Short mmCIF file of C-alpha atoms and ligand atoms in Angstrom, two decimals:
data_model
loop_
_atom_site.label_atom_id
_atom_site.label_comp_id
_atom_site.label_asym_id
_atom_site.label_seq_id
_atom_site.Cartn_x
_atom_site.Cartn_y
_atom_site.Cartn_z
CA UNK A 222 22.68 -99.70 21.85
CA UNK A 223 25.48 -98.86 19.42
CA UNK A 224 26.83 -95.34 19.67
CA UNK A 225 26.52 -92.83 16.91
CA UNK A 226 29.94 -92.52 15.25
CA UNK A 227 31.50 -89.63 13.26
CA UNK A 228 34.73 -89.61 11.68
CA UNK A 229 35.69 -86.18 12.74
CA UNK A 230 34.19 -84.17 15.56
CA UNK A 231 34.99 -80.36 15.54
CA UNK A 232 34.61 -78.68 18.96
CA UNK A 233 33.43 -75.09 18.60
CA UNK A 234 31.60 -73.33 15.90
CA UNK A 235 33.64 -70.04 15.75
CA UNK A 236 35.17 -69.04 12.44
CA UNK A 237 37.97 -71.52 12.77
CA UNK A 238 35.76 -74.57 13.63
CA UNK A 239 33.38 -73.52 10.79
CA UNK A 240 36.33 -73.10 8.34
CA UNK A 241 37.85 -76.48 9.29
CA UNK A 242 34.44 -77.98 8.67
CA UNK A 243 34.37 -76.60 5.08
CA UNK A 244 37.89 -77.29 4.21
CA UNK A 245 37.48 -80.92 5.55
CA UNK A 246 34.52 -81.68 3.68
CA UNK A 247 35.90 -80.24 0.50
CA UNK A 248 38.91 -82.31 0.74
CA UNK A 249 39.32 -85.42 -1.25
CA UNK A 250 40.03 -87.51 1.90
CA UNK A 251 37.13 -86.40 3.97
CA UNK A 252 34.42 -85.62 1.39
CA UNK A 253 32.49 -88.69 2.19
CA UNK A 254 33.16 -88.85 6.01
CA UNK A 255 30.81 -88.08 8.74
CA UNK A 256 31.64 -84.74 10.19
CA UNK A 257 29.99 -82.99 13.07
CA UNK A 258 30.51 -79.41 14.47
CA UNK A 259 29.51 -79.34 18.06
CA UNK A 260 28.64 -75.98 19.72
CA UNK A 261 27.70 -75.07 23.25
CA UNK A 262 25.72 -72.12 22.26
CA UNK A 263 22.52 -71.76 20.34
CA UNK A 264 24.06 -70.57 17.20
CA UNK A 265 27.53 -70.27 15.67
CA UNK A 266 30.19 -67.58 16.28
CA UNK A 267 28.91 -66.01 19.65
CA UNK A 268 32.14 -65.46 21.08
CA UNK A 269 35.57 -64.19 19.81
CA UNK A 270 34.54 -64.68 16.23
CA UNK A 271 31.58 -61.84 16.34
CA UNK A 272 33.51 -59.55 18.78
CA UNK A 273 36.48 -58.41 16.66
CA UNK A 274 37.50 -55.74 14.30
CA UNK A 275 36.51 -57.54 10.94
CA UNK A 276 39.66 -56.52 9.59
CA UNK A 277 41.32 -58.51 6.78
CA UNK A 278 44.79 -58.06 7.79
CA UNK A 279 47.81 -57.75 5.33
CA UNK A 280 50.29 -59.69 7.56
CA UNK A 281 52.50 -56.83 8.56
CA UNK A 282 53.19 -57.26 12.19
CA UNK A 283 53.97 -60.88 12.93
CA UNK A 284 57.43 -62.35 13.74
CA UNK A 285 59.11 -63.88 10.40
CA UNK A 286 58.56 -67.44 9.87
CA UNK A 287 55.68 -67.69 12.35
CA UNK A 288 52.49 -69.30 11.79
CA UNK A 289 50.60 -65.86 12.33
CA UNK A 290 52.62 -64.43 9.38
CA UNK A 291 52.34 -67.42 6.92
CA UNK A 292 48.72 -68.25 7.58
CA UNK A 293 47.74 -64.54 7.47
CA UNK A 294 49.25 -64.06 4.12
CA UNK A 295 47.75 -67.19 2.77
CA UNK A 296 44.56 -66.88 4.53
CA UNK A 297 43.94 -63.15 3.10
CA UNK A 298 44.29 -64.50 -0.39
CA UNK A 299 41.75 -67.49 0.33
CA UNK A 300 39.42 -64.98 2.11
CA UNK A 301 39.12 -62.57 -0.56
CA UNK A 302 38.63 -65.34 -3.10
CA UNK A 303 36.00 -66.88 -0.81
CA UNK A 304 34.20 -63.63 -0.58
CA UNK A 305 34.12 -63.11 -4.28
CA UNK A 306 33.01 -66.61 -4.99
CA UNK A 307 30.36 -66.76 -2.44
CA UNK A 308 28.75 -63.18 -2.30
CA UNK A 309 30.22 -62.45 1.05
CA UNK A 310 30.54 -58.75 1.79
CA UNK A 311 34.12 -57.25 1.89
CA UNK A 312 36.01 -54.14 1.07
CA UNK A 313 39.41 -53.57 0.33
CA UNK A 314 39.84 -50.17 1.67
CA UNK A 315 43.42 -50.07 2.50
CA UNK A 316 44.88 -49.14 5.73
CA UNK A 317 47.25 -46.29 6.91
CA UNK A 318 49.85 -46.68 9.62
CA UNK A 319 50.44 -43.32 10.77
CA UNK A 320 53.45 -41.61 12.73
CA UNK A 321 55.18 -38.54 13.44
CA UNK A 322 58.71 -37.48 12.46
CA UNK A 323 60.29 -38.50 15.67
CA UNK A 324 59.45 -42.15 15.33
CA UNK A 325 59.81 -42.56 11.71
CA UNK A 326 62.33 -45.26 12.33
CA UNK A 327 59.56 -47.40 13.74
CA UNK A 328 57.60 -47.14 10.59
CA UNK A 329 60.43 -48.02 8.71
CA UNK A 330 61.05 -51.07 10.86
CA UNK A 331 57.48 -52.18 10.45
CA UNK A 332 58.10 -51.92 6.53
CA UNK A 333 60.99 -54.12 6.92
CA UNK A 334 59.06 -56.58 9.00
CA UNK A 335 56.17 -56.61 6.63
CA UNK A 336 58.59 -57.19 3.67
CA UNK A 337 60.26 -60.29 5.53
CA UNK A 338 56.80 -61.68 5.83
CA UNK A 339 56.17 -61.20 2.13
CA UNK A 340 54.09 -58.06 2.33
CA UNK A 341 55.93 -56.13 -0.34
CA UNK A 342 53.10 -53.64 -1.43
CA UNK A 343 53.37 -51.08 1.48
CA UNK A 344 53.56 -47.44 0.00
CA UNK A 345 55.01 -44.31 1.78
CA UNK A 346 52.95 -41.20 1.98
CA UNK A 347 54.26 -37.96 3.10
CA UNK A 348 52.33 -35.40 4.96
CA UNK A 349 50.89 -33.90 1.69
CA UNK A 350 49.95 -37.23 0.12
CA UNK A 351 48.37 -38.08 3.51
CA UNK A 352 46.33 -35.00 3.64
CA UNK A 353 45.11 -35.52 0.02
CA UNK A 354 43.90 -39.04 0.89
CA UNK A 355 42.64 -38.52 4.35
CA UNK A 356 42.24 -34.73 5.38
CA UNK A 357 41.18 -35.38 8.79
CA UNK A 358 44.39 -37.30 9.77
CA UNK A 359 47.35 -35.51 11.32
CA UNK A 360 50.63 -37.16 10.91
CA UNK A 361 53.84 -36.40 9.14
CA UNK A 362 54.09 -39.84 7.62
CA UNK A 363 52.08 -42.97 6.63
CA UNK A 364 52.42 -46.43 5.38
CA UNK A 365 49.52 -47.37 3.05
CA UNK A 366 48.59 -51.19 2.99
CA UNK A 367 46.49 -51.69 -0.01
CA UNK A 368 45.55 -55.16 0.51
CA UNK A 369 44.06 -54.54 3.99
CA UNK A 370 40.23 -54.56 4.04
CA UNK A 371 36.98 -55.54 6.07
CA UNK A 372 34.59 -58.15 5.99
CA UNK A 373 31.04 -58.91 7.00
CA UNK A 374 32.20 -61.58 9.44
CA UNK A 375 28.62 -62.97 10.29
CA UNK A 376 27.87 -63.41 6.68
CA UNK A 377 31.40 -65.14 6.27
CA UNK A 378 30.57 -67.65 9.10
CA UNK A 379 26.96 -68.23 7.56
CA UNK A 380 28.47 -69.09 4.20
CA UNK A 381 30.95 -71.49 5.80
CA UNK A 382 28.14 -73.13 7.77
CA UNK A 383 25.76 -73.23 4.63
CA UNK A 384 28.58 -74.71 2.51
CA UNK A 385 29.72 -77.29 4.86
CA UNK A 386 26.12 -78.46 5.33
CA UNK A 387 25.52 -78.69 1.78
CA UNK A 388 28.56 -81.00 1.70
CA UNK A 389 26.89 -83.21 4.53
CA UNK A 390 28.57 -81.74 7.62
CA UNK A 391 26.16 -81.91 10.69
CA UNK A 392 25.97 -79.04 13.07
CA UNK A 393 24.91 -79.71 16.74
CA UNK A 394 24.26 -76.28 18.39
CA UNK A 395 23.18 -76.23 22.32
CA UNK A 396 25.62 -79.13 22.76
CA UNK A 397 28.36 -78.88 25.26
CA UNK A 398 31.17 -81.18 25.31
CA UNK A 399 31.81 -82.39 29.06
CA UNK A 400 34.42 -85.10 28.48
CA UNK A 401 36.41 -86.82 25.87
CA UNK A 402 37.92 -90.43 26.58
CA UNK A 403 40.02 -92.57 24.46
CA UNK A 404 38.32 -95.74 22.74
CA UNK A 405 39.89 -98.67 20.98
CA UNK A 406 39.36 -96.41 17.80
CA UNK A 407 39.26 -92.75 18.33
CA UNK A 408 37.29 -91.26 21.30
CA UNK A 409 34.11 -91.31 23.04
CA UNK A 410 32.51 -87.72 23.44
CA UNK A 411 30.21 -86.89 26.27
CA UNK A 412 28.01 -84.09 25.81
CA UNK A 413 24.97 -82.46 27.36
CA UNK A 414 22.33 -81.17 24.97
CA UNK A 415 19.80 -78.22 25.71
CA UNK A 416 21.48 -76.55 28.66
CA UNK A 417 19.75 -75.70 31.93
CA UNK A 418 17.70 -78.30 34.05
CA UNK A 419 16.24 -79.84 30.94
CA UNK A 420 19.72 -80.74 29.41
CA UNK A 421 20.18 -84.46 28.26
CA UNK A 422 23.40 -86.42 28.15
CA UNK A 423 24.35 -87.64 24.72
CA UNK A 424 27.47 -89.70 23.92
CA UNK A 425 28.90 -90.46 20.57
CA UNK A 426 32.12 -91.91 19.06
CA UNK A 427 34.59 -90.24 16.59
CA UNK A 428 37.78 -91.27 15.00
CA UNK A 429 39.39 -87.72 15.20
CA UNK A 430 38.82 -84.91 17.48
CA UNK A 431 39.45 -81.21 16.75
CA UNK A 432 39.65 -78.86 19.69
CA UNK A 433 39.10 -75.25 18.53
CA UNK A 434 37.06 -73.99 21.52
CA UNK A 435 38.67 -70.53 21.33
CA UNK A 436 38.77 -69.22 24.95
CA UNK A 437 37.75 -72.58 26.29
CA UNK A 438 40.46 -74.58 24.20
CA UNK A 439 42.52 -74.91 27.54
CA UNK A 440 39.63 -75.96 29.60
CA UNK A 441 38.40 -78.45 27.01
CA UNK A 442 41.89 -79.90 26.51
CA UNK A 443 42.00 -80.69 30.29
CA UNK A 444 38.88 -82.72 29.78
CA UNK A 445 40.56 -84.86 27.15
CA UNK A 446 41.90 -88.21 28.36
CA UNK A 447 45.18 -88.86 26.84
CA UNK A 448 45.55 -85.09 25.83
CA UNK A 449 48.70 -84.85 27.61
CA UNK A 450 47.49 -82.42 30.01
CA UNK A 451 50.93 -81.23 31.12
CA UNK A 452 51.23 -79.56 27.65
CA UNK A 453 48.02 -77.63 27.93
CA UNK A 454 49.16 -73.98 27.50
CA UNK A 455 47.61 -71.43 29.95
CA UNK A 456 45.24 -69.12 28.18
CA UNK A 457 45.34 -65.51 29.31
CA UNK A 458 42.26 -63.25 28.71
CA UNK A 459 43.04 -60.00 27.19
CA UNK A 460 40.00 -57.72 26.62
CA UNK A 461 39.50 -55.11 24.00
CA UNK A 462 36.90 -52.49 24.02
CA UNK A 463 35.17 -50.62 21.29
CA UNK A 464 33.50 -47.17 21.01
CA UNK A 465 31.39 -46.14 18.00
CA UNK A 466 31.42 -42.63 16.87
CA UNK A 467 28.12 -41.08 16.21
CA UNK A 468 28.90 -38.85 13.39
CA UNK A 469 29.76 -39.65 9.65
CA UNK A 470 33.05 -41.48 9.31
CA UNK A 471 35.81 -38.87 9.00
CA UNK A 472 38.08 -41.45 7.22
CA UNK A 473 37.69 -43.69 3.89
CA UNK A 474 40.56 -45.67 4.87
CA UNK A 475 41.47 -47.76 8.24
CA UNK A 476 43.78 -45.68 10.38
CA UNK A 477 46.04 -47.08 12.87
CA UNK A 478 48.71 -45.46 15.03
CA UNK A 479 52.06 -47.57 15.39
CA UNK A 480 51.26 -50.82 17.46
CA UNK A 481 51.74 -50.88 21.08
CA UNK A 482 55.42 -51.57 22.27
CA UNK A 483 54.59 -54.71 24.06
CA UNK A 484 52.50 -56.07 20.86
CA UNK A 485 49.42 -56.81 23.19
CA UNK A 486 47.35 -55.11 20.60
CA UNK A 487 47.53 -52.80 17.57
CA UNK A 488 46.74 -49.50 19.47
CA UNK A 489 43.26 -47.86 19.40
CA UNK A 490 42.76 -47.46 15.76
CA UNK A 491 39.72 -46.69 13.55
CA UNK A 492 38.02 -49.30 11.33
CA UNK A 493 34.98 -49.02 9.43
CA UNK A 494 32.11 -51.62 9.24
CA UNK A 495 30.31 -52.74 6.03
CA UNK A 496 27.76 -49.96 6.50
CA UNK A 497 30.50 -47.38 6.67
CA UNK A 498 30.19 -46.63 10.28
CA UNK A 499 33.49 -45.64 12.04
CA UNK A 500 34.43 -47.46 15.30
CA UNK A 501 37.51 -47.09 17.41
CA UNK A 502 39.38 -49.82 19.37
CA UNK A 503 40.15 -52.16 20.64
CA UNK A 504 42.28 -51.18 23.71
CA UNK A 505 44.08 -54.20 25.54
CA UNK A 506 43.53 -55.02 29.07
CA UNK A 507 44.32 -58.42 30.80
CA UNK A 508 41.33 -59.55 32.92
CA UNK A 509 40.58 -62.47 35.23
CA UNK A 510 37.01 -62.92 34.08
CA UNK A 511 34.80 -62.86 31.05
CA UNK A 512 32.64 -59.79 31.14
CA UNK A 513 31.81 -57.99 27.75
CA UNK A 514 30.80 -54.74 29.45
CA UNK A 515 32.40 -51.52 28.13
CA UNK A 516 32.88 -48.89 30.66
CA UNK A 517 31.93 -45.35 29.53
CA UNK A 518 34.48 -44.00 31.86
CA UNK A 519 36.96 -45.07 29.25
CA UNK A 520 35.67 -42.34 26.98
CA UNK A 521 38.41 -39.82 27.80
CA UNK A 522 41.23 -42.34 27.36
CA UNK A 523 40.03 -43.22 24.05
CA UNK A 524 39.66 -39.61 23.05
CA UNK A 525 43.18 -38.82 24.06
CA UNK A 526 44.60 -41.82 22.30
CA UNK A 527 42.48 -41.02 18.97
CA UNK A 528 43.38 -37.21 19.06
CA UNK A 529 47.16 -38.17 18.40
CA UNK A 530 46.06 -38.88 14.77
CA UNK A 531 42.55 -37.28 14.60
CA UNK A 532 42.67 -34.04 16.44
CA UNK A 533 39.10 -33.11 15.64
CA UNK A 534 37.62 -35.98 17.72
CA UNK A 535 34.72 -35.08 19.70
CA UNK A 536 34.87 -37.08 22.94
CA UNK A 537 30.92 -36.76 23.54
CA UNK A 538 30.29 -38.57 20.22
CA UNK A 539 32.15 -41.60 21.45
CA UNK A 540 29.70 -44.32 22.68
CA UNK A 541 30.52 -47.49 24.46
CA UNK A 542 29.87 -50.28 21.71
CA UNK A 543 31.08 -53.74 22.35
CA UNK A 544 34.21 -55.90 23.35
CA UNK A 545 35.88 -59.09 22.61
CA UNK A 546 38.31 -61.06 24.67
CA UNK A 547 41.62 -62.31 23.05
CA UNK A 548 42.81 -65.83 24.05
CA UNK A 549 46.66 -64.80 24.65
CA UNK A 550 49.20 -67.48 25.22
CA UNK A 551 51.51 -64.66 26.32
CA UNK A 552 50.97 -63.30 29.94
CA UNK A 553 51.11 -59.52 30.52
CA UNK A 554 54.41 -58.06 29.53
CA UNK A 555 55.63 -61.34 27.83
CA UNK A 556 56.56 -61.08 24.12
CA UNK A 557 53.89 -62.15 21.51
CA UNK A 558 53.21 -65.85 21.22
CA UNK A 559 52.32 -67.53 17.85
CA UNK A 560 49.38 -69.58 17.16
CA UNK A 561 49.63 -73.19 18.28
CA UNK A 562 48.06 -75.96 16.13
CA UNK A 563 49.15 -79.19 17.48
CA UNK A 564 48.88 -82.65 16.40
CA UNK A 565 49.05 -85.16 19.09
CA UNK A 566 49.93 -88.26 17.21
CA UNK A 567 53.48 -88.43 17.97
CA UNK A 568 52.53 -87.84 21.65
CA UNK A 569 50.68 -91.04 21.67
CA UNK A 570 47.04 -89.65 20.86
CA UNK A 571 46.35 -90.27 17.20
CA UNK A 572 43.49 -88.11 15.85
CA UNK A 573 43.77 -85.34 18.37
CA UNK A 574 44.39 -81.89 17.10
CA UNK A 575 44.19 -78.85 19.27
CA UNK A 576 44.39 -75.08 18.56
CA UNK A 577 45.48 -72.70 21.18
CA UNK A 578 45.91 -68.80 21.16
CA UNK A 579 43.99 -68.19 17.88
CA UNK A 580 43.75 -64.36 18.49
CA UNK A 581 44.32 -61.85 15.84
CA UNK A 582 44.82 -62.64 12.58
CA UNK A 583 42.67 -65.68 13.16
CA UNK A 584 39.56 -64.52 11.30
CA UNK A 585 42.00 -63.45 8.25
CA UNK A 586 43.89 -66.66 8.58
CA UNK A 587 40.88 -69.05 9.10
CA UNK A 588 40.73 -70.78 5.83
CA UNK A 589 44.35 -71.38 5.86
CA UNK A 590 44.40 -72.60 9.39
CA UNK A 591 41.70 -74.88 8.37
CA UNK A 592 43.93 -76.24 5.46
CA UNK A 593 46.62 -76.86 7.98
CA UNK A 594 44.41 -78.90 10.15
CA UNK A 595 43.12 -80.90 7.05
CA UNK A 596 46.77 -81.79 6.24
CA UNK A 597 47.42 -82.82 9.74
CA UNK A 598 44.51 -85.20 9.61
CA UNK A 599 45.18 -86.52 6.07
C1 FAD B 183 39.22 -57.58 20.14
C2 FAD B 183 39.58 -58.59 19.04
C3 FAD B 183 39.76 -58.04 17.87
C4 FAD B 183 40.12 -58.89 16.55
N1 FAD B 183 40.17 -58.39 15.41
C5 FAD B 183 40.50 -59.24 14.37
C6 FAD B 183 40.70 -58.76 13.05
O1 FAD B 183 40.27 -57.42 12.84
N2 FAD B 183 41.05 -59.47 12.12
C7 FAD B 183 41.24 -60.77 12.30
O2 FAD B 183 41.76 -61.53 11.38
N3 FAD B 183 41.24 -61.45 13.56
C8 FAD B 183 40.72 -60.64 14.62
N4 FAD B 183 40.56 -61.08 15.91
C9 FAD B 183 40.93 -62.77 15.96
C10 FAD B 183 39.74 -63.51 15.70
O3 FAD B 183 38.58 -62.91 16.07
C11 FAD B 183 39.80 -64.84 16.21
O4 FAD B 183 41.04 -65.29 15.91
C12 FAD B 183 38.77 -65.84 15.89
O5 FAD B 183 37.40 -65.39 15.88
C13 FAD B 183 38.89 -67.08 16.87
O6 FAD B 183 37.92 -67.89 16.34
P1 FAD B 183 37.47 -69.27 16.96
O7 FAD B 183 36.75 -69.95 16.41
O8 FAD B 183 38.83 -69.94 17.57
O9 FAD B 183 37.02 -68.83 18.49
P2 FAD B 183 35.41 -68.70 18.84
O10 FAD B 183 34.63 -67.75 17.94
O11 FAD B 183 35.33 -68.09 20.34
O12 FAD B 183 34.76 -69.92 18.85
C14 FAD B 183 34.92 -70.91 19.83
C15 FAD B 183 33.68 -71.80 20.06
O13 FAD B 183 33.69 -72.80 20.94
C16 FAD B 183 32.50 -72.98 21.71
N5 FAD B 183 32.89 -74.03 22.81
C17 FAD B 183 33.77 -73.64 23.64
N6 FAD B 183 33.72 -74.67 24.74
C18 FAD B 183 32.79 -75.63 24.15
C19 FAD B 183 32.41 -76.79 24.64
N7 FAD B 183 32.95 -77.32 25.63
N8 FAD B 183 31.42 -77.59 23.82
C20 FAD B 183 31.03 -76.97 22.79
N9 FAD B 183 31.53 -75.86 22.29
C21 FAD B 183 32.26 -75.17 22.87
C22 FAD B 183 32.28 -71.59 22.02
O14 FAD B 183 30.84 -71.38 22.49
C23 FAD B 183 32.61 -70.88 20.78
O15 FAD B 183 31.41 -70.53 19.99
C24 FAD B 183 40.18 -60.34 17.03
C25 FAD B 183 39.89 -60.90 18.23
C26 FAD B 183 39.65 -60.10 19.37
C27 FAD B 183 39.35 -60.64 20.62
#
């Protein structure tokens, strides 16, 4: 029996796979092609994409000329446009990066870095201006980033899937990719549908294969024949916990201290969700296993970190909320690494695109990352 055949198979229905599906199906070259998004879970976005801060980042922190910087800036613009056009909830609340007098040079360095990346709208606030804007915040200076915002990430992913399906993209949930082998034209993909004891084998063919499996991108890459296994980078799991705050939000903007020196994370900051509820986090901790539990024992550590910019914090109002895991390419203590979006054509595997290390600002950059993949496949 002839195998089902697709032009493109996208592995993983996180925000990246869904954005790729939409941008591919909107592109002239792929608009009439058969595209399938294959997802192991019962629904979309159940891993990194639903366990993050839901912040639309401005593009301040990333190394000059990096993919993170370029795709964050472009992605931010595309994302606000998408939200407006398709009625996805987002709010451009602005963000304050706050600091004391003794570290003003670090704030200046951050402004210079942002300018290198093309973020030229940062504004300085002195203590008085900061007090006027955010009376609950204690700091000598702040940099205001007016283009930073928040988004309803679930509604965003839903819109991506819905629009892609309207373009003819097929969505295959509960389907785990087990192996990918080379065929005379493209690839043969072996999957199990259904999960558990009742799962069934299903095999199909595709011309191009896009690996955007998030935390599993490395292990999936090792299952791809011809994927040049020696170049598969190691993915380090770096967990971030969040605490909610059972009180009305003390802030109207997002409030961040200076980022951690080792750039593992952006320090325990405060963000708001679309309902106006404040949450604090994420911290950053390299872990060996996936475990999304948040230990209440971290409450005092969080309270101490938050008190540096919000002295009126009540530790007892902090409640363990949720956590997410970053797919880091940098091991503990190593300098931050860039996204990898790799085309294997020149390495002898045409049609294979793999994405590794899509940590923050992946949500912000998602549509720009997707356009990058469309270009590589065109
Ligand atoms: C703590 C934290 C905070 C963050 N905050 C922000 C932020 O505020 N702003 C921002 O821009 N970015 C943020 N990010 C980054 C952003 O969330 C990610 O870049 C983005 O969600 C990555 O999406 P993804 O599609 O690559 O991964 P995922 O959402 O994990 O999707 C991968 C999918 O692949 C599926 N899969 C895996 N293996 C297989 C297989 N063999 N077969 C079939 N399916 C498979 C998985 O089930 C999963 O659904 C944050 C990340 C973290 C962890």
